[in-house]
Amino acid sequence: MKTFSGFITGDTPTVSLPEQFFTDLLPLIDDVLELKVTLACFRLFDQKSGLAKWTSINELLREPGLADVKTHIAEGLDRAVRRGGLVDAIDGENVRWVFVNNEYGRAAAEAIGRGESIERVPTVKPRPNIFVLYEQHIGALTPLIADQLRAAETEYPPKWIEEAFVEAARQNVRSWAYVQKILNNRTRKGKRDEARGRDLAADWQRVLDKDRRKK
């Protein structure tokens, strides 16, 4: 067995990974090749600027950490894409581009699929995450609230969450329970404004007025 002599002490380069990699994705990965390719992609993503982090099959073929599996990189990448950690797209020159599977990466992959070049992939305006929204509109986080926020983040689209906080602030209600009520009502009543073309503000106002009458 080949062994590792240990990490160098001091100021050495690091690679960032999202917490969800460890909590949600890693438990699902059951193939060493897939894991190696996924980690190599994240190392290459970390070297890129911009919202849509990308790499390509050509970069992966030059990646030192994949030298022992070089002939199987495409196979590992296929597994990683099927798993959902990564998304990919083939451009007009038959080059395979790879992105982290988030809002920005999916938008970039769709752009490549439409014929855009990697230099022109669209950017998506970043939204504040649920913890930032809570601190901005309600106050300091507690461990219990943090757990509830994590659960809500997996249940509702980011746009709904942001709009619910804004609506609660507009009503001058600094309460997570109130934000939850807005989200629950929207889910229960199927308030998908994009699909139905309804006026969201008016829709929510009717729901909130009804809730006040029940109090």
mmCIF file with all atom_site columns, C-alpha atoms in Angstrom:
data_model
loop_
_atom_site.group_PDB
_atom_site.id
_atom_site.type_symbol
_atom_site.label_atom_id
_atom_site.label_alt_id
_atom_site.label_comp_id
_atom_site.label_asym_id
_atom_site.label_entity_id
_atom_site.label_seq_id
_atom_site.pdbx_PDB_ins_code
_atom_site.Cartn_x
_atom_site.Cartn_y
_atom_site.Cartn_z
_atom_site.occupancy
_atom_site.B_iso_or_equiv
_atom_site.pdbx_formal_charge
_atom_site.auth_seq_id
_atom_site.auth_comp_id
_atom_site.auth_asym_id
_atom_site.auth_atom_id
_atom_site.pdbx_PDB_model_num
ATOM 1   C CA . MET A 1 1   ? 0.000   0.000  0.000   1.00 0.00 ? 1   MET A CA 1
ATOM 2   C CA . LYS A 1 2   ? 1.297   3.454  -0.894  1.00 0.00 ? 2   LYS A CA 1
ATOM 3   C CA . THR A 1 3   ? 1.423   5.777  2.101   1.00 0.00 ? 3   THR A CA 1
ATOM 4   C CA . PHE A 1 4   ? 1.238   9.538  2.664   1.00 0.00 ? 4   PHE A CA 1
ATOM 5   C CA . SER A 1 5   ? 3.960   11.302 4.645   1.00 0.00 ? 5   SER A CA 1
ATOM 6   C CA . GLY A 1 6   ? 1.688   13.997 6.077   1.00 0.00 ? 6   GLY A CA 1
ATOM 7   C CA . PHE A 1 7   ? 0.577   17.548 5.383   1.00 0.00 ? 7   PHE A CA 1
ATOM 8   C CA . ILE A 1 8   ? 3.045   20.427 5.300   1.00 0.00 ? 8   ILE A CA 1
ATOM 9   C CA . THR A 1 9   ? 2.903   22.764 8.282   1.00 0.00 ? 9   THR A CA 1
ATOM 10  C CA . GLY A 1 10  ? 2.439   26.452 7.579   1.00 0.00 ? 10  GLY A CA 1
ATOM 11  C CA . ASP A 1 11  ? 0.822   28.608 4.956   1.00 0.00 ? 11  ASP A CA 1
ATOM 12  C CA . THR A 1 12  ? -0.158  26.189 2.178   1.00 0.00 ? 12  THR A CA 1
ATOM 13  C CA . PRO A 1 13  ? -2.873  26.464 -0.494  1.00 0.00 ? 13  PRO A CA 1
ATOM 14  C CA . THR A 1 14  ? -6.315  25.244 0.530   1.00 0.00 ? 14  THR A CA 1
ATOM 15  C CA . VAL A 1 15  ? -9.454  24.222 -1.359  1.00 0.00 ? 15  VAL A CA 1
ATOM 16  C CA . SER A 1 16  ? -12.942 25.180 -0.195  1.00 0.00 ? 16  SER A CA 1
ATOM 17  C CA . LEU A 1 17  ? -15.814 22.708 -0.255  1.00 0.00 ? 17  LEU A CA 1
ATOM 18  C CA . PRO A 1 18  ? -19.440 23.497 0.564   1.00 0.00 ? 18  PRO A CA 1
ATOM 19  C CA . GLU A 1 19  ? -20.705 21.939 3.789   1.00 0.00 ? 19  GLU A CA 1
ATOM 20  C CA . GLN A 1 20  ? -23.385 20.125 1.788   1.00 0.00 ? 20  GLN A CA 1
ATOM 21  C CA . PHE A 1 21  ? -20.631 18.130 0.116   1.00 0.00 ? 21  PHE A CA 1
ATOM 22  C CA . PHE A 1 22  ? -20.009 16.384 3.436   1.00 0.00 ? 22  PHE A CA 1
ATOM 23  C CA . THR A 1 23  ? -23.555 16.313 4.788   1.00 0.00 ? 23  THR A CA 1
ATOM 24  C CA . ASP A 1 24  ? -25.569 15.464 1.663   1.00 0.00 ? 24  ASP A CA 1
ATOM 25  C CA . LEU A 1 25  ? -23.388 14.368 -1.258  1.00 0.00 ? 25  LEU A CA 1
ATOM 26  C CA . LEU A 1 26  ? -20.538 12.362 0.292   1.00 0.00 ? 26  LEU A CA 1
ATOM 27  C CA . PRO A 1 27  ? -22.854 9.812  1.995   1.00 0.00 ? 27  PRO A CA 1
ATOM 28  C CA . LEU A 1 28  ? -24.337 9.021  -1.445  1.00 0.00 ? 28  LEU A CA 1
ATOM 29  C CA . ILE A 1 29  ? -21.045 8.436  -3.271  1.00 0.00 ? 29  ILE A CA 1
ATOM 30  C CA . ASP A 1 30  ? -20.205 4.728  -3.360  1.00 0.00 ? 30  ASP A CA 1
ATOM 31  C CA . ASP A 1 31  ? -17.535 4.711  -6.055  1.00 0.00 ? 31  ASP A CA 1
ATOM 32  C CA . VAL A 1 32  ? -13.885 5.729  -5.576  1.00 0.00 ? 32  VAL A CA 1
ATOM 33  C CA . LEU A 1 33  ? -13.494 6.868  -9.194  1.00 0.00 ? 33  LEU A CA 1
ATOM 34  C CA . GLU A 1 34  ? -16.538 9.129  -8.905  1.00 0.00 ? 34  GLU A CA 1
ATOM 35  C CA . LEU A 1 35  ? -15.218 10.567 -5.634  1.00 0.00 ? 35  LEU A CA 1
ATOM 36  C CA . LYS A 1 36  ? -11.783 11.287 -7.122  1.00 0.00 ? 36  LYS A CA 1
ATOM 37  C CA . VAL A 1 37  ? -13.246 13.047 -10.153 1.00 0.00 ? 37  VAL A CA 1
ATOM 38  C CA . THR A 1 38  ? -15.692 15.049 -8.019  1.00 0.00 ? 38  THR A CA 1
ATOM 39  C CA . LEU A 1 39  ? -12.940 16.236 -5.668  1.00 0.00 ? 39  LEU A CA 1
ATOM 40  C CA . ALA A 1 40  ? -10.692 17.130 -8.612  1.00 0.00 ? 40  ALA A CA 1
ATOM 41  C CA . CYS A 1 41  ? -13.523 19.184 -10.109 1.00 0.00 ? 41  CYS A CA 1
ATOM 42  C CA . PHE A 1 42  ? -13.988 21.114 -6.871  1.00 0.00 ? 42  PHE A CA 1
ATOM 43  C CA . ARG A 1 43  ? -10.253 21.842 -6.727  1.00 0.00 ? 43  ARG A CA 1
ATOM 44  C CA . LEU A 1 44  ? -10.430 23.266 -10.246 1.00 0.00 ? 44  LEU A CA 1
ATOM 45  C CA . PHE A 1 45  ? -13.657 25.154 -9.469  1.00 0.00 ? 45  PHE A CA 1
ATOM 46  C CA . ASP A 1 46  ? -11.866 26.824 -6.564  1.00 0.00 ? 46  ASP A CA 1
ATOM 47  C CA . GLN A 1 47  ? -9.314  28.310 -8.962  1.00 0.00 ? 47  GLN A CA 1
ATOM 48  C CA . LYS A 1 48  ? -11.969 30.104 -11.024 1.00 0.00 ? 48  LYS A CA 1
ATOM 49  C CA . SER A 1 49  ? -13.489 33.535 -10.472 1.00 0.00 ? 49  SER A CA 1
ATOM 50  C CA . GLY A 1 50  ? -17.108 34.441 -11.103 1.00 0.00 ? 50  GLY A CA 1
ATOM 51  C CA . LEU A 1 51  ? -20.355 32.903 -9.938  1.00 0.00 ? 51  LEU A CA 1
ATOM 52  C CA . ALA A 1 52  ? -20.443 29.924 -12.308 1.00 0.00 ? 52  ALA A CA 1
ATOM 53  C CA . LYS A 1 53  ? -17.512 27.731 -11.264 1.00 0.00 ? 53  LYS A CA 1
ATOM 54  C CA . TRP A 1 54  ? -16.371 25.556 -14.143 1.00 0.00 ? 54  TRP A CA 1
ATOM 55  C CA . THR A 1 55  ? -13.800 23.134 -15.427 1.00 0.00 ? 55  THR A CA 1
ATOM 56  C CA . SER A 1 56  ? -13.530 20.982 -18.534 1.00 0.00 ? 56  SER A CA 1
ATOM 57  C CA . ILE A 1 57  ? -12.689 17.434 -19.466 1.00 0.00 ? 57  ILE A CA 1
ATOM 58  C CA . ASN A 1 58  ? -9.417  18.776 -20.891 1.00 0.00 ? 58  ASN A CA 1
ATOM 59  C CA . GLU A 1 59  ? -8.438  20.280 -17.523 1.00 0.00 ? 59  GLU A CA 1
ATOM 60  C CA . LEU A 1 60  ? -9.364  17.061 -15.755 1.00 0.00 ? 60  LEU A CA 1
ATOM 61  C CA . LEU A 1 61  ? -7.136  15.069 -18.095 1.00 0.00 ? 61  LEU A CA 1
ATOM 62  C CA . ARG A 1 62  ? -4.211  17.277 -16.980 1.00 0.00 ? 62  ARG A CA 1
ATOM 63  C CA . GLU A 1 63  ? -5.080  17.056 -13.280 1.00 0.00 ? 63  GLU A CA 1
ATOM 64  C CA . PRO A 1 64  ? -2.175  15.413 -11.350 1.00 0.00 ? 64  PRO A CA 1
ATOM 65  C CA . GLY A 1 65  ? -4.522  13.874 -8.789  1.00 0.00 ? 65  GLY A CA 1
ATOM 66  C CA . LEU A 1 66  ? -6.248  11.874 -11.526 1.00 0.00 ? 66  LEU A CA 1
ATOM 67  C CA . ALA A 1 67  ? -3.104  10.556 -13.225 1.00 0.00 ? 67  ALA A CA 1
ATOM 68  C CA . ASP A 1 68  ? -3.748  6.992  -12.011 1.00 0.00 ? 68  ASP A CA 1
ATOM 69  C CA . VAL A 1 69  ? -7.292  6.973  -13.451 1.00 0.00 ? 69  VAL A CA 1
ATOM 70  C CA . LYS A 1 70  ? -6.695  9.130  -16.528 1.00 0.00 ? 70  LYS A CA 1
ATOM 71  C CA . THR A 1 71  ? -8.283  6.660  -18.942 1.00 0.00 ? 71  THR A CA 1
ATOM 72  C CA . HIS A 1 72  ? -11.423 6.421  -16.780 1.00 0.00 ? 72  HIS A CA 1
ATOM 73  C CA . ILE A 1 73  ? -12.043 10.118 -16.040 1.00 0.00 ? 73  ILE A CA 1
ATOM 74  C CA . ALA A 1 74  ? -15.037 10.340 -18.391 1.00 0.00 ? 74  ALA A CA 1
ATOM 75  C CA . GLU A 1 75  ? -16.619 7.346  -16.645 1.00 0.00 ? 75  GLU A CA 1
ATOM 76  C CA . GLY A 1 76  ? -16.168 8.926  -13.213 1.00 0.00 ? 76  GLY A CA 1
ATOM 77  C CA . LEU A 1 77  ? -17.547 12.206 -14.512 1.00 0.00 ? 77  LEU A CA 1
ATOM 78  C CA . ASP A 1 78  ? -20.604 10.442 -15.934 1.00 0.00 ? 78  ASP A CA 1
ATOM 79  C CA . ARG A 1 79  ? -21.307 8.947  -12.506 1.00 0.00 ? 79  ARG A CA 1
ATOM 80  C CA . ALA A 1 80  ? -20.839 12.301 -10.755 1.00 0.00 ? 80  ALA A CA 1
ATOM 81  C CA . VAL A 1 81  ? -23.274 13.999 -13.142 1.00 0.00 ? 81  VAL A CA 1
ATOM 82  C CA . ARG A 1 82  ? -25.855 11.229 -12.702 1.00 0.00 ? 82  ARG A CA 1
ATOM 83  C CA . ARG A 1 83  ? -25.432 11.503 -8.924  1.00 0.00 ? 83  ARG A CA 1
ATOM 84  C CA . GLY A 1 84  ? -26.255 15.206 -9.073  1.00 0.00 ? 84  GLY A CA 1
ATOM 85  C CA . GLY A 1 85  ? -23.122 16.791 -7.634  1.00 0.00 ? 85  GLY A CA 1
ATOM 86  C CA . LEU A 1 86  ? -22.082 18.145 -11.023 1.00 0.00 ? 86  LEU A CA 1
ATOM 87  C CA . VAL A 1 87  ? -23.734 19.280 -14.245 1.00 0.00 ? 87  VAL A CA 1
ATOM 88  C CA . ASP A 1 88  ? -22.171 19.269 -17.686 1.00 0.00 ? 88  ASP A CA 1
ATOM 89  C CA . ALA A 1 89  ? -22.691 20.543 -21.226 1.00 0.00 ? 89  ALA A CA 1
ATOM 90  C CA . ILE A 1 90  ? -21.101 19.949 -24.632 1.00 0.00 ? 90  ILE A CA 1
ATOM 91  C CA . ASP A 1 91  ? -20.287 23.032 -26.687 1.00 0.00 ? 91  ASP A CA 1
ATOM 92  C CA . GLY A 1 92  ? -20.277 23.461 -30.458 1.00 0.00 ? 92  GLY A CA 1
ATOM 93  C CA . GLU A 1 93  ? -16.676 22.233 -30.672 1.00 0.00 ? 93  GLU A CA 1
ATOM 94  C CA . ASN A 1 94  ? -17.559 19.050 -28.768 1.00 0.00 ? 94  ASN A CA 1
ATOM 95  C CA . VAL A 1 95  ? -15.735 20.172 -25.608 1.00 0.00 ? 95  VAL A CA 1
ATOM 96  C CA . ARG A 1 96  ? -17.294 18.933 -22.377 1.00 0.00 ? 96  ARG A CA 1
ATOM 97  C CA . TRP A 1 97  ? -17.665 21.624 -19.717 1.00 0.00 ? 97  TRP A CA 1
ATOM 98  C CA . VAL A 1 98  ? -18.406 20.801 -16.090 1.00 0.00 ? 98  VAL A CA 1
ATOM 99  C CA . PHE A 1 99  ? -20.049 22.955 -13.414 1.00 0.00 ? 99  PHE A CA 1
ATOM 100 C CA . VAL A 1 100 ? -20.997 22.578 -9.782  1.00 0.00 ? 100 VAL A CA 1
ATOM 101 C CA . ASN A 1 101 ? -24.691 21.703 -9.566  1.00 0.00 ? 101 ASN A CA 1
ATOM 102 C CA . ASN A 1 102 ? -26.115 24.919 -8.160  1.00 0.00 ? 102 ASN A CA 1
ATOM 103 C CA . GLU A 1 103 ? -28.196 27.766 -9.553  1.00 0.00 ? 103 GLU A CA 1
ATOM 104 C CA . TYR A 1 104 ? -25.229 29.375 -11.275 1.00 0.00 ? 104 TYR A CA 1
ATOM 105 C CA . GLY A 1 105 ? -23.799 26.153 -12.665 1.00 0.00 ? 105 GLY A CA 1
ATOM 106 C CA . ARG A 1 106 ? -27.124 25.040 -14.097 1.00 0.00 ? 106 ARG A CA 1
ATOM 107 C CA . ALA A 1 107 ? -27.609 28.431 -15.779 1.00 0.00 ? 107 ALA A CA 1
ATOM 108 C CA . ALA A 1 108 ? -24.118 28.218 -17.272 1.00 0.00 ? 108 ALA A CA 1
ATOM 109 C CA . ALA A 1 109 ? -24.648 24.653 -18.522 1.00 0.00 ? 109 ALA A CA 1
ATOM 110 C CA . GLU A 1 110 ? -27.909 25.705 -20.168 1.00 0.00 ? 110 GLU A CA 1
ATOM 111 C CA . ALA A 1 111 ? -26.100 28.614 -21.842 1.00 0.00 ? 111 ALA A CA 1
ATOM 112 C CA . ILE A 1 112 ? -23.395 26.308 -23.213 1.00 0.00 ? 112 ILE A CA 1
ATOM 113 C CA . GLY A 1 113 ? -26.143 24.021 -24.490 1.00 0.00 ? 113 GLY A CA 1
ATOM 114 C CA . ARG A 1 114 ? -27.650 26.998 -26.339 1.00 0.00 ? 114 ARG A CA 1
ATOM 115 C CA . GLY A 1 115 ? -24.349 27.690 -28.066 1.00 0.00 ? 115 GLY A CA 1
ATOM 116 C CA . GLU A 1 116 ? -22.864 30.393 -25.797 1.00 0.00 ? 116 GLU A CA 1
ATOM 117 C CA . SER A 1 117 ? -19.105 30.372 -25.235 1.00 0.00 ? 117 SER A CA 1
ATOM 118 C CA . ILE A 1 118 ? -17.674 29.781 -21.772 1.00 0.00 ? 118 ILE A CA 1
ATOM 119 C CA . GLU A 1 119 ? -16.580 33.445 -21.640 1.00 0.00 ? 119 GLU A CA 1
ATOM 120 C CA . ARG A 1 120 ? -20.179 34.575 -22.142 1.00 0.00 ? 120 ARG A CA 1
ATOM 121 C CA . VAL A 1 121 ? -22.015 32.309 -19.711 1.00 0.00 ? 121 VAL A CA 1
ATOM 122 C CA . PRO A 1 122 ? -24.684 34.339 -17.919 1.00 0.00 ? 122 PRO A CA 1
ATOM 123 C CA . THR A 1 123 ? -24.301 35.366 -14.329 1.00 0.00 ? 123 THR A CA 1
ATOM 124 C CA . VAL A 1 124 ? -27.121 35.053 -11.831 1.00 0.00 ? 124 VAL A CA 1
ATOM 125 C CA . LYS A 1 125 ? -27.608 37.756 -9.241  1.00 0.00 ? 125 LYS A CA 1
ATOM 126 C CA . PRO A 1 126 ? -26.642 36.130 -5.945  1.00 0.00 ? 126 PRO A CA 1
ATOM 127 C CA . ARG A 1 127 ? -29.400 35.854 -3.382  1.00 0.00 ? 127 ARG A CA 1
ATOM 128 C CA . PRO A 1 128 ? -28.692 36.149 0.336   1.00 0.00 ? 128 PRO A CA 1
ATOM 129 C CA . ASN A 1 129 ? -29.009 32.772 2.021   1.00 0.00 ? 129 ASN A CA 1
ATOM 130 C CA . ILE A 1 130 ? -31.684 32.057 4.597   1.00 0.00 ? 130 ILE A CA 1
ATOM 131 C CA . PHE A 1 131 ? -29.391 32.763 7.576   1.00 0.00 ? 131 PHE A CA 1
ATOM 132 C CA . VAL A 1 132 ? -28.446 36.197 6.256   1.00 0.00 ? 132 VAL A CA 1
ATOM 133 C CA . LEU A 1 133 ? -32.114 36.967 5.576   1.00 0.00 ? 133 LEU A CA 1
ATOM 134 C CA . TYR A 1 134 ? -33.040 35.955 9.127   1.00 0.00 ? 134 TYR A CA 1
ATOM 135 C CA . GLU A 1 135 ? -30.370 38.166 10.674  1.00 0.00 ? 135 GLU A CA 1
ATOM 136 C CA . GLN A 1 136 ? -31.286 41.085 8.398   1.00 0.00 ? 136 GLN A CA 1
ATOM 137 C CA . HIS A 1 137 ? -35.030 40.948 8.990   1.00 0.00 ? 137 HIS A CA 1
ATOM 138 C CA . ILE A 1 138 ? -35.501 39.293 12.392  1.00 0.00 ? 138 ILE A CA 1
ATOM 139 C CA . GLY A 1 139 ? -32.383 39.190 14.557  1.00 0.00 ? 139 GLY A CA 1
ATOM 140 C CA . ALA A 1 140 ? -29.717 36.979 16.087  1.00 0.00 ? 140 ALA A CA 1
ATOM 141 C CA . LEU A 1 141 ? -29.739 33.268 15.326  1.00 0.00 ? 141 LEU A CA 1
ATOM 142 C CA . THR A 1 142 ? -30.196 30.561 17.942  1.00 0.00 ? 142 THR A CA 1
ATOM 143 C CA . PRO A 1 143 ? -29.303 26.861 17.455  1.00 0.00 ? 143 PRO A CA 1
ATOM 144 C CA . LEU A 1 144 ? -32.998 25.891 17.380  1.00 0.00 ? 144 LEU A CA 1
ATOM 145 C CA . ILE A 1 145 ? -33.843 28.521 14.767  1.00 0.00 ? 145 ILE A CA 1
ATOM 146 C CA . ALA A 1 146 ? -30.775 27.536 12.726  1.00 0.00 ? 146 ALA A CA 1
ATOM 147 C CA . ASP A 1 147 ? -32.077 23.954 12.535  1.00 0.00 ? 147 ASP A CA 1
ATOM 148 C CA . GLN A 1 148 ? -35.489 25.206 11.408  1.00 0.00 ? 148 GLN A CA 1
ATOM 149 C CA . LEU A 1 149 ? -33.875 27.410 8.767   1.00 0.00 ? 149 LEU A CA 1
ATOM 150 C CA . ARG A 1 150 ? -31.867 24.493 7.381   1.00 0.00 ? 150 ARG A CA 1
ATOM 151 C CA . ALA A 1 151 ? -35.053 22.441 7.098   1.00 0.00 ? 151 ALA A CA 1
ATOM 152 C CA . ALA A 1 152 ? -36.879 25.294 5.352   1.00 0.00 ? 152 ALA A CA 1
ATOM 153 C CA . GLU A 1 153 ? -33.970 25.776 2.951   1.00 0.00 ? 153 GLU A CA 1
ATOM 154 C CA . THR A 1 154 ? -34.436 22.211 1.684   1.00 0.00 ? 154 THR A CA 1
ATOM 155 C CA . GLU A 1 155 ? -38.228 22.527 1.466   1.00 0.00 ? 155 GLU A CA 1
ATOM 156 C CA . TYR A 1 156 ? -38.766 25.854 -0.312  1.00 0.00 ? 156 TYR A CA 1
ATOM 157 C CA . PRO A 1 157 ? -37.187 27.529 -3.362  1.00 0.00 ? 157 PRO A CA 1
ATOM 158 C CA . PRO A 1 158 ? -34.707 30.323 -2.505  1.00 0.00 ? 158 PRO A CA 1
ATOM 159 C CA . LYS A 1 159 ? -36.897 32.880 -4.269  1.00 0.00 ? 159 LYS A CA 1
ATOM 160 C CA . TRP A 1 160 ? -39.918 31.983 -2.113  1.00 0.00 ? 160 TRP A CA 1
ATOM 161 C CA . ILE A 1 161 ? -37.856 32.277 1.076   1.00 0.00 ? 161 ILE A CA 1
ATOM 162 C CA . GLU A 1 162 ? -36.477 35.686 0.148   1.00 0.00 ? 162 GLU A CA 1
ATOM 163 C CA . GLU A 1 163 ? -39.921 36.981 -0.839  1.00 0.00 ? 163 GLU A CA 1
ATOM 164 C CA . ALA A 1 164 ? -41.459 35.656 2.395   1.00 0.00 ? 164 ALA A CA 1
ATOM 165 C CA . PHE A 1 165 ? -38.915 37.541 4.526   1.00 0.00 ? 165 PHE A CA 1
ATOM 166 C CA . VAL A 1 166 ? -39.497 40.708 2.504   1.00 0.00 ? 166 VAL A CA 1
ATOM 167 C CA . GLU A 1 167 ? -43.260 40.367 2.868   1.00 0.00 ? 167 GLU A CA 1
ATOM 168 C CA . ALA A 1 168 ? -42.986 39.825 6.639   1.00 0.00 ? 168 ALA A CA 1
ATOM 169 C CA . ALA A 1 169 ? -40.804 42.942 6.878   1.00 0.00 ? 169 ALA A CA 1
ATOM 170 C CA . ARG A 1 170 ? -43.354 44.885 4.831   1.00 0.00 ? 170 ARG A CA 1
ATOM 171 C CA . GLN A 1 171 ? -45.997 43.841 7.344   1.00 0.00 ? 171 GLN A CA 1
ATOM 172 C CA . ASN A 1 172 ? -43.591 44.907 10.134  1.00 0.00 ? 172 ASN A CA 1
ATOM 173 C CA . VAL A 1 173 ? -43.626 41.416 11.666  1.00 0.00 ? 173 VAL A CA 1
ATOM 174 C CA . ARG A 1 174 ? -40.195 40.295 12.905  1.00 0.00 ? 174 ARG A CA 1
ATOM 175 C CA . SER A 1 175 ? -41.037 36.642 13.453  1.00 0.00 ? 175 SER A CA 1
ATOM 176 C CA . TRP A 1 176 ? -39.778 33.418 11.876  1.00 0.00 ? 176 TRP A CA 1
ATOM 177 C CA . ALA A 1 177 ? -43.137 31.805 12.652  1.00 0.00 ? 177 ALA A CA 1
ATOM 178 C CA . TYR A 1 178 ? -44.802 34.460 10.506  1.00 0.00 ? 178 TYR A CA 1
ATOM 179 C CA . VAL A 1 179 ? -42.363 33.837 7.643   1.00 0.00 ? 179 VAL A CA 1
ATOM 180 C CA . GLN A 1 180 ? -43.113 30.107 7.947   1.00 0.00 ? 180 GLN A CA 1
ATOM 181 C CA . LYS A 1 181 ? -46.830 30.836 7.778   1.00 0.00 ? 181 LYS A CA 1
ATOM 182 C CA . ILE A 1 182 ? -46.344 32.760 4.533   1.00 0.00 ? 182 ILE A CA 1
ATOM 183 C CA . LEU A 1 183 ? -44.360 29.872 3.056   1.00 0.00 ? 183 LEU A CA 1
ATOM 184 C CA . ASN A 1 184 ? -46.843 27.248 4.254   1.00 0.00 ? 184 ASN A CA 1
ATOM 185 C CA . ASN A 1 185 ? -49.783 29.182 2.864   1.00 0.00 ? 185 ASN A CA 1
ATOM 186 C CA . ARG A 1 186 ? -48.061 29.623 -0.458  1.00 0.00 ? 186 ARG A CA 1
ATOM 187 C CA . THR A 1 187 ? -47.336 25.899 -0.669  1.00 0.00 ? 187 THR A CA 1
ATOM 188 C CA . ARG A 1 188 ? -50.803 24.841 0.459   1.00 0.00 ? 188 ARG A CA 1
ATOM 189 C CA . LYS A 1 189 ? -52.603 27.130 -1.926  1.00 0.00 ? 189 LYS A CA 1
ATOM 190 C CA . GLY A 1 190 ? -50.224 26.527 -4.829  1.00 0.00 ? 190 GLY A CA 1
ATOM 191 C CA . LYS A 1 191 ? -49.177 30.140 -5.192  1.00 0.00 ? 191 LYS A CA 1
ATOM 192 C CA . ARG A 1 192 ? -46.768 29.672 -8.065  1.00 0.00 ? 192 ARG A CA 1
ATOM 193 C CA . ASP A 1 193 ? -46.859 33.127 -9.541  1.00 0.00 ? 193 ASP A CA 1
ATOM 194 C CA . GLU A 1 194 ? -44.474 32.285 -12.399 1.00 0.00 ? 194 GLU A CA 1
ATOM 195 C CA . ALA A 1 195 ? -46.667 29.444 -13.616 1.00 0.00 ? 195 ALA A CA 1
ATOM 196 C CA . ARG A 1 196 ? -50.022 31.139 -13.219 1.00 0.00 ? 196 ARG A CA 1
ATOM 197 C CA . GLY A 1 197 ? -49.060 34.734 -13.936 1.00 0.00 ? 197 GLY A CA 1
ATOM 198 C CA . ARG A 1 198 ? -50.755 36.033 -10.808 1.00 0.00 ? 198 ARG A CA 1
ATOM 199 C CA . ASP A 1 199 ? -49.874 39.144 -8.912  1.00 0.00 ? 199 ASP A CA 1
ATOM 200 C CA . LEU A 1 200 ? -47.872 37.744 -5.999  1.00 0.00 ? 200 LEU A CA 1
ATOM 201 C CA . ALA A 1 201 ? -48.198 40.767 -3.741  1.00 0.00 ? 201 ALA A CA 1
ATOM 202 C CA . ALA A 1 202 ? -51.987 40.817 -4.072  1.00 0.00 ? 202 ALA A CA 1
ATOM 203 C CA . ASP A 1 203 ? -52.111 37.037 -3.627  1.00 0.00 ? 203 ASP A CA 1
ATOM 204 C CA . TRP A 1 204 ? -50.166 37.158 -0.379  1.00 0.00 ? 204 TRP A CA 1
ATOM 205 C CA . GLN A 1 205 ? -52.132 40.130 0.888   1.00 0.00 ? 205 GLN A CA 1
ATOM 206 C CA . ARG A 1 206 ? -55.357 38.103 0.650   1.00 0.00 ? 206 ARG A CA 1
ATOM 207 C CA . VAL A 1 207 ? -53.715 35.199 2.492   1.00 0.00 ? 207 VAL A CA 1
ATOM 208 C CA . LEU A 1 208 ? -52.343 37.466 5.220   1.00 0.00 ? 208 LEU A CA 1
ATOM 209 C CA . ASP A 1 209 ? -55.655 39.289 5.650   1.00 0.00 ? 209 ASP A CA 1
ATOM 210 C CA . LYS A 1 210 ? -57.379 35.937 6.054   1.00 0.00 ? 210 LYS A CA 1
ATOM 211 C CA . ASP A 1 211 ? -54.804 34.884 8.670   1.00 0.00 ? 211 ASP A CA 1
ATOM 212 C CA . ARG A 1 212 ? -55.361 38.105 10.637  1.00 0.00 ? 212 ARG A CA 1
ATOM 213 C CA . ARG A 1 213 ? -59.109 37.508 10.731  1.00 0.00 ? 213 ARG A CA 1
ATOM 214 C CA . LYS A 1 214 ? -58.483 34.062 12.217  1.00 0.00 ? 214 LYS A CA 1
ATOM 215 C CA . LYS A 1 215 ? -56.394 35.497 15.088  1.00 0.00 ? 215 LYS A CA 1
#
